[in-house]
Amino acid sequence: HTYNMLASIEYANKSRAIFSKYEGYEVKSAFCNSLLGGCCIYLKQYEQAEEYLQCAIDLLQKNKEEDSLLYVKSTMGWLYSDQSMSTLAIRHLSEVTEKIPTHFKAIFLQAKEHYKLGEQATASTLIVKGLKICREIHNKEYIYHFFILKRLNENIPLEELEKIIQEGILYFEEEELWEYVVEYAELFATKCRQLENHQKVSDYFHICYQARRKSIAKGVLK
């Protein structure tokens, strides 16, 4: 939520300013930059996000923090995925998923980018892998993400897809994950628009509108 992001940016900047005054705190500064990068992605400030993340990568490489470096690279993959820069996203995400095979968030984003490129077989392999991991750890949120992507990748009829999307939206509403309600409602509305199903387009854009209002209200209340 925007309110939380702005608070995180404030705290991260304060922490980074403190760490910069002392030697031996470069890794902590890198974590601050990584957090700032993630916040900027959420706020769609992509150029600034890239600067923060690259700074974090440089500091972690300098200090040979390989594990932490991979997590920042997964965030860099998210940055490019959010801009539909699929090839760049896959380049970063594939490095993460090769070295951390259980990183289901990176697996999901990588599968999503292969799907966008029409690489169904590669996407399918990653989706199966990601679903298995998420079922083993009982991560319900990502089970929905993977299952919706699986059905999109299989190019199922619109009526079947709607049932899956509705199930996902219901879950995300219950969990107050409004950004995903918006994402999947917009996705389905766009597919309906392509088929000139104007009533469905109207219905799902209304869901988006309501979700955005609830997201704003939640941020204000906090």
Tab-separated table of C-alpha atoms in Angstrom:
chain	number	residue	atom	x	y	z
A	1	HIS	CA	0.000	0.000	0.000
A	2	THR	CA	1.254	3.479	-0.865
A	3	TYR	CA	1.089	4.688	2.754
A	4	ASN	CA	3.243	1.790	3.943
A	5	MET	CA	5.656	2.240	1.035
A	6	LEU	CA	6.211	5.910	1.875
A	7	ALA	CA	6.851	5.031	5.530
A	8	SER	CA	9.311	2.312	4.462
A	9	ILE	CA	11.115	4.771	2.175
A	10	GLU	CA	11.456	7.252	5.041
A	11	TYR	CA	12.878	4.651	7.454
A	12	ALA	CA	15.200	3.148	4.830
A	13	ASN	CA	16.600	6.563	3.916
A	14	LYS	CA	17.210	7.408	7.583
A	15	SER	CA	18.949	4.074	8.162
A	16	ARG	CA	21.048	4.444	5.030
A	17	ALA	CA	22.179	7.915	6.124
A	18	ILE	CA	23.324	6.501	9.483
A	19	PHE	CA	25.140	3.510	7.946
A	20	SER	CA	26.960	5.739	5.447
A	21	LYS	CA	28.741	7.530	8.304
A	22	TYR	CA	30.577	4.427	9.497
A	23	GLU	CA	32.905	1.867	7.975
A	24	GLY	CA	31.842	-1.766	7.754
A	25	TYR	CA	28.157	-1.093	7.147
A	26	GLU	CA	28.119	-1.409	3.360
A	27	VAL	CA	26.025	-4.597	3.420
A	28	LYS	CA	23.400	-2.940	5.631
A	29	SER	CA	23.398	0.027	3.238
A	30	ALA	CA	22.854	-2.422	0.388
A	31	PHE	CA	19.799	-3.859	2.171
A	32	CYS	CA	18.415	-0.321	2.528
A	33	ASN	CA	18.954	0.278	-1.191
A	34	SER	CA	17.238	-3.017	-1.982
A	35	LEU	CA	14.230	-2.050	0.153
A	36	LEU	CA	14.087	1.374	-1.495
A	37	GLY	CA	14.225	-0.286	-4.910
A	38	GLY	CA	11.306	-2.559	-4.051
A	39	CYS	CA	9.247	0.384	-2.775
A	40	CYS	CA	9.941	2.313	-5.971
A	41	ILE	CA	8.791	-0.632	-8.105
A	42	TYR	CA	5.530	-0.720	-6.158
A	43	LEU	CA	5.114	3.030	-6.788
A	44	LYS	CA	6.016	2.558	-10.494
A	45	GLN	CA	9.128	4.731	-10.145
A	46	TYR	CA	11.131	2.374	-12.314
A	47	GLU	CA	14.177	4.498	-13.136
A	48	GLN	CA	14.781	5.286	-9.468
A	49	ALA	CA	14.185	1.636	-8.535
A	50	GLU	CA	16.857	0.514	-10.985
A	51	GLU	CA	19.367	2.978	-9.517
A	52	TYR	CA	18.760	1.738	-5.966
A	53	LEU	CA	18.931	-1.924	-6.946
A	54	GLN	CA	22.091	-1.494	-9.015
A	55	CYS	CA	23.715	0.286	-6.083
A	56	ALA	CA	22.725	-2.628	-3.817
A	57	ILE	CA	24.131	-5.138	-6.315
A	58	ASP	CA	27.437	-3.241	-6.558
A	59	LEU	CA	27.835	-3.148	-2.763
A	60	LEU	CA	26.960	-6.827	-2.327
A	61	GLN	CA	29.317	-7.891	-5.135
A	62	LYS	CA	32.099	-5.840	-3.554
A	63	ASN	CA	31.508	-7.596	-0.218
A	64	LYS	CA	31.062	-11.049	-1.819
A	65	GLU	CA	27.572	-11.490	-0.317
A	66	GLU	CA	26.425	-14.052	-2.893
A	67	ASP	CA	23.198	-15.203	-1.194
A	68	SER	CA	21.957	-11.678	-0.548
A	69	LEU	CA	22.964	-10.711	-4.078
A	70	LEU	CA	20.605	-13.320	-5.530
A	71	TYR	CA	17.652	-11.915	-3.610
A	72	VAL	CA	18.378	-8.423	-4.945
A	73	LYS	CA	18.616	-9.883	-8.448
A	74	SER	CA	15.179	-11.424	-7.954
A	75	THR	CA	13.913	-7.911	-7.165
A	76	MET	CA	15.640	-6.664	-10.324
A	77	GLY	CA	13.758	-9.411	-12.172
A	78	TRP	CA	10.511	-8.104	-10.674
A	79	LEU	CA	11.444	-4.585	-11.855
A	80	TYR	CA	11.790	-5.736	-15.467
A	81	SER	CA	8.783	-8.058	-15.254
A	82	ASP	CA	6.593	-5.187	-14.054
A	83	GLN	CA	7.604	-3.262	-17.188
A	84	SER	CA	7.062	-6.324	-19.458
A	85	MET	CA	10.774	-6.327	-20.334
A	86	SER	CA	10.631	-10.102	-20.482
A	87	THR	CA	14.101	-10.936	-21.798
A	88	LEU	CA	15.862	-8.810	-19.168
A	89	ALA	CA	13.583	-10.165	-16.439
A	90	ILE	CA	14.299	-13.774	-17.412
A	91	ARG	CA	18.054	-13.108	-17.461
A	92	HIS	CA	18.008	-12.088	-13.787
A	93	LEU	CA	15.331	-14.516	-12.615
A	94	SER	CA	16.861	-17.591	-14.242
A	95	GLU	CA	20.106	-16.985	-12.351
A	96	VAL	CA	18.119	-16.888	-9.109
A	97	THR	CA	16.018	-19.988	-9.836
A	98	GLU	CA	19.085	-21.993	-10.881
A	99	LYS	CA	20.962	-21.202	-7.664
A	100	ILE	CA	17.933	-21.127	-5.323
A	101	PRO	CA	15.594	-23.766	-6.827
A	102	THR	CA	12.940	-23.246	-4.114
A	103	HIS	CA	12.587	-19.476	-4.674
A	104	PHE	CA	8.940	-19.766	-5.751
A	105	LYS	CA	8.419	-16.020	-6.223
A	106	ALA	CA	11.257	-15.871	-8.753
A	107	ILE	CA	9.961	-19.078	-10.386
A	108	PHE	CA	6.513	-17.493	-10.739
A	109	LEU	CA	7.840	-14.303	-12.313
A	110	GLN	CA	10.081	-16.254	-14.675
A	111	ALA	CA	7.164	-18.488	-15.730
A	112	LYS	CA	5.020	-15.390	-16.263
A	113	GLU	CA	7.615	-13.833	-18.574
A	114	HIS	CA	7.988	-17.028	-20.618
A	115	TYR	CA	4.179	-17.081	-20.929
A	116	LYS	CA	4.207	-13.475	-22.191
A	117	LEU	CA	6.770	-14.489	-24.833
A	118	GLY	CA	4.567	-17.403	-25.950
A	119	GLU	CA	7.073	-19.965	-24.654
A	120	GLN	CA	4.377	-22.280	-23.293
A	121	ALA	CA	6.502	-25.381	-22.705
A	122	THR	CA	9.107	-23.546	-20.625
A	123	ALA	CA	6.397	-21.691	-18.717
A	124	SER	CA	4.572	-24.967	-18.029
A	125	THR	CA	7.685	-26.640	-16.598
A	126	LEU	CA	8.259	-23.730	-14.220
A	127	ILE	CA	4.582	-23.580	-13.213
A	128	VAL	CA	4.533	-27.283	-12.297
A	129	LYS	CA	7.711	-26.818	-10.251
A	130	GLY	CA	6.375	-23.723	-8.496
A	131	LEU	CA	3.011	-25.301	-7.705
A	132	LYS	CA	4.740	-28.315	-6.159
A	133	ILE	CA	6.854	-26.099	-3.891
A	134	CYS	CA	3.899	-23.947	-2.822
A	135	ARG	CA	1.704	-26.948	-2.064
A	136	GLU	CA	4.466	-28.472	0.055
A	137	ILE	CA	4.807	-25.299	2.128
A	138	HIS	CA	1.034	-24.566	2.048
A	139	ASN	CA	1.434	-21.108	0.511
A	140	LYS	CA	-2.156	-20.538	-0.576
A	141	GLU	CA	-1.535	-17.110	-2.110
A	142	TYR	CA	1.030	-18.372	-4.592
A	143	ILE	CA	-0.939	-21.548	-5.295
A	144	TYR	CA	-3.622	-19.209	-6.705
A	145	HIS	CA	-1.041	-17.174	-8.645
A	146	PHE	CA	0.473	-20.285	-10.190
A	147	PHE	CA	-2.874	-21.930	-10.918
A	148	ILE	CA	-4.261	-18.860	-12.707
A	149	LEU	CA	-1.045	-18.620	-14.739
A	150	LYS	CA	-1.255	-22.351	-15.503
A	151	ARG	CA	-4.755	-21.977	-16.944
A	152	LEU	CA	-3.767	-18.869	-18.905
A	153	ASN	CA	-0.799	-20.754	-20.336
A	154	GLU	CA	-3.120	-23.607	-21.352
A	155	ASN	CA	-5.298	-21.091	-23.233
A	156	ILE	CA	-8.542	-22.514	-21.833
A	157	PRO	CA	-11.979	-21.154	-22.888
A	158	LEU	CA	-13.030	-17.819	-21.385
A	159	GLU	CA	-15.874	-19.374	-19.361
A	160	GLU	CA	-13.478	-21.791	-17.628
A	161	LEU	CA	-10.903	-19.067	-17.067
A	162	GLU	CA	-13.531	-16.853	-15.444
A	163	LYS	CA	-14.233	-19.498	-12.779
A	164	ILE	CA	-10.534	-19.691	-11.885
A	165	ILE	CA	-10.182	-15.894	-11.858
A	166	GLN	CA	-13.273	-15.552	-9.644
A	167	GLU	CA	-11.873	-18.056	-7.130
A	168	GLY	CA	-8.594	-16.149	-7.034
A	169	ILE	CA	-10.288	-12.765	-6.669
A	170	LEU	CA	-12.438	-14.079	-3.813
A	171	TYR	CA	-9.333	-15.315	-1.977
A	172	PHE	CA	-7.412	-12.068	-2.546
A	173	GLU	CA	-10.424	-10.038	-1.346
A	174	GLU	CA	-10.603	-12.125	1.842
A	175	GLU	CA	-6.891	-11.522	2.436
A	176	GLU	CA	-7.230	-7.819	1.504
A	177	LEU	CA	-4.585	-8.218	-1.206
A	178	TRP	CA	-6.240	-5.545	-3.291
A	179	GLU	CA	-3.414	-5.135	-5.817
A	180	TYR	CA	-4.024	-8.717	-6.990
A	181	VAL	CA	-7.790	-8.188	-7.144
A	182	VAL	CA	-7.055	-5.272	-9.489
A	183	GLU	CA	-4.459	-7.217	-11.490
A	184	TYR	CA	-6.636	-10.249	-12.216
A	185	ALA	CA	-9.869	-8.303	-12.709
A	186	GLU	CA	-8.078	-6.064	-15.244
A	187	LEU	CA	-6.568	-9.089	-16.929
A	188	PHE	CA	-9.967	-10.740	-17.374
A	189	ALA	CA	-11.656	-7.479	-18.431
A	190	THR	CA	-9.013	-7.056	-21.144
A	191	LYS	CA	-9.658	-10.575	-22.443
A	192	CYS	CA	-13.411	-9.862	-22.495
A	193	ARG	CA	-12.808	-6.616	-24.377
A	194	GLN	CA	-10.898	-8.516	-27.071
A	195	LEU	CA	-14.004	-10.688	-27.534
A	196	GLU	CA	-16.277	-7.617	-27.363
A	197	ASN	CA	-18.100	-8.914	-24.280
A	198	HIS	CA	-18.871	-5.412	-23.056
A	199	GLN	CA	-20.992	-6.382	-20.035
A	200	LYS	CA	-18.170	-8.504	-18.600
A	201	VAL	CA	-15.701	-5.694	-19.303
A	202	SER	CA	-17.897	-3.325	-17.297
A	203	ASP	CA	-18.361	-5.846	-14.454
A	204	TYR	CA	-14.656	-6.536	-14.016
A	205	PHE	CA	-13.536	-2.923	-14.321
A	206	HIS	CA	-16.063	-2.154	-11.568
A	207	ILE	CA	-14.330	-4.797	-9.420
A	208	CYS	CA	-11.028	-2.981	-10.120
A	209	TYR	CA	-12.550	0.346	-9.102
A	210	GLN	CA	-13.899	-1.047	-5.824
A	211	ALA	CA	-10.593	-2.771	-5.019
A	212	ARG	CA	-8.627	0.439	-5.608
A	213	ARG	CA	-10.967	2.349	-3.289
A	214	LYS	CA	-10.561	-0.275	-0.560
A	215	SER	CA	-6.789	-0.236	-0.998
A	216	ILE	CA	-6.716	3.548	-0.558
A	217	ALA	CA	-9.051	3.367	2.460
A	218	LYS	CA	-6.881	0.696	4.089
A	219	GLY	CA	-3.776	2.837	3.614
A	220	VAL	CA	-5.448	5.912	5.114
A	221	LEU	CA	-6.701	3.954	8.129
A	222	LYS	CA	-3.172	2.746	8.865
